[in-house]
Amino acid sequence: MDTQKLKQLKGRSLLTWLDFTSEEIRLFLDFSKQVKAEKNEKKQRFKGQTLAMLFEKRSTRTRCAFETAFGEEGGHPVFLSTDDIQLGAKESIEDTARVLGRMFNAIQFRGFKQSTVKTLADYSGAPVYNGLTDLFHPTQALADVLTLEENFGDCQGKKLVFIGDGRNNVARSLLVICSKLGVNFSIIAPPALSPDAELLTLCNLIAKEHGADVRVSADLDEVAGADAVYTDVWVSMGEEAKKAERVSLLSPYQVNQSLMDKTARKDTIFLHCLPAVKGEEVTAEVIDGTQSRAWDQAENRKWTIKAIMLATLAE
Ligand code: CP
Ligand code: NVA
């Protein structure tokens, strides 16, 4: 671990992996492995520090990962839902950011607009972490790649297939991180749920620079040879009104055992960011079965989030 290089990450916000080089993402990833390996060592690396945790949307993993990772290192996390603070209601996001920046060492934001997390970073003067917006879920993507590497070693050249709503925050974040790290990344989705063309074109170029391919297809046979098959809910938070439309579009794209068998590999792993709707995007047989690594992946949220905060924040 090059601790000198790690120091260059001090003070940075994580809004999307588009803002980081491949080398920087690799540093976060390798540091996450170190943080996980040292998980039983009691350290107090956030002693005397404070973290504002802003939530417009619900969360289990992200909230618990940030809160436990920060608290067990001696820091003081403060949970603030939109029922608790003025954010965007009685006070502008700019003004909220200015005030939080005076009181907290760092800010986590989960909510709707990517522009909100950007404004918090621009006006607070503190590192800001994107804990999920409609567009990106970058801390999730780091845990996903860590889980891939725990199973197969260096992720470069491996094949990860995302199947489902290809335009959602999780698929888009995987698209970015995979292209930067040289992972061959395929999205299997109906045409109506393909990722947006602009991001796709950009990530295609980035992937090529790193010797990898980005592919989008509606054909289930695209899973052939996959190291990992990944899915997410058909209806993301904030899109509840689209439920019927999504079920009709995505029912042929359920991850079940026959889909897993199409990889023609016994060692293909199954990934899911969770929470899962068993019986919709994935069957219980697959997510609770031997190929699933969804629970390791959930645990890895904590170590990657701790590593991100340690690299950007701790003294
Ligand atoms: N994967 C994830 O972000 O889970 P939560 O919504 O529970 O935080
Ligand atoms: N795409 C999902 C991810 C949840 C972690 C959502 O935004 O609801």
PDB file of C-alpha atoms and ligand atoms in Angstrom, residues 57 61-62 110 132-134 137 140 165 168-171 232-233 235-238 273-275 301, ligand 2:
ATOM      1  CA  LYS A  57     -34.389   8.289   1.008  1.00  0.00           C
ATOM      2  CA  ARG A  61     -26.692  -0.839   4.443  1.00  0.00           C
ATOM      3  CA  THR A  62     -25.429   2.610   3.552  1.00  0.00           C
ATOM      4  CA  ARG A 110     -28.414  10.098   0.104  1.00  0.00           C
ATOM      5  CA  LEU A 132     -26.833   7.215  -3.569  1.00  0.00           C
ATOM      6  CA  THR A 133     -28.632   9.625  -5.861  1.00  0.00           C
ATOM      7  CA  ASP A 134     -30.922   8.971  -8.823  1.00  0.00           C
ATOM      8  CA  HIS A 137     -24.226   4.979  -6.178  1.00  0.00           C
ATOM      9  CA  GLN A 140     -21.793   0.562  -3.718  1.00  0.00           C
ATOM     10  CA  ASP A 165     -32.879  -1.719 -15.256  1.00  0.00           C
ATOM     11  CA  ASN A 168     -30.465   3.019 -12.881  1.00  0.00           C
ATOM     12  CA  ASN A 169     -27.905   4.402 -10.402  1.00  0.00           C
ATOM     13  CA  VAL A 170     -26.298   1.016  -9.680  1.00  0.00           C
ATOM     14  CA  ALA A 171     -25.883   0.047 -13.347  1.00  0.00           C
ATOM     15  CA  ASP A 232     -30.912  -4.791  -8.775  1.00  0.00           C
ATOM     16  CA  VAL A 233     -34.565  -3.997  -8.050  1.00  0.00           C
ATOM     17  CA  VAL A 235     -38.227  -0.193  -9.338  1.00  0.00           C
ATOM     18  CA  SER A 236     -35.754   2.166  -7.696  1.00  0.00           C
ATOM     19  CA  MET A 237     -36.630   4.499  -4.837  1.00  0.00           C
ATOM     20  CA  GLY A 238     -38.671   7.411  -6.157  1.00  0.00           C
ATOM     21  CA  CYS A 273     -26.667  -4.491  -4.044  1.00  0.00           C
ATOM     22  CA  LEU A 274     -29.768  -5.266  -1.887  1.00  0.00           C
ATOM     23  CA  PRO A 275     -32.482  -4.777  -0.804  1.00  0.00           C
ATOM     24  CA  ARG A 301     -20.026  -1.775   2.063  1.00  0.00           C
TER      25      ARG A 301
HETATM   26  N1  NVA B   2     -31.456   1.181  -7.611  1.00  0.00           N
HETATM   27  C1  NVA B   2     -31.829   1.060  -6.224  1.00  0.00           C
HETATM   28  C2  NVA B   2     -30.621   0.841  -5.391  1.00  0.00           C
HETATM   29  C3  NVA B   2     -30.871   0.664  -3.924  1.00  0.00           C
HETATM   30  C4  NVA B   2     -29.611   0.458  -3.139  1.00  0.00           C
HETATM   31  C5  NVA B   2     -32.570   2.316  -5.787  1.00  0.00           C
HETATM   32  O1  NVA B   2     -32.148   3.420  -6.152  1.00  0.00           O
HETATM   33  O2  NVA B   2     -33.586   2.192  -5.103  1.00  0.00           O
END
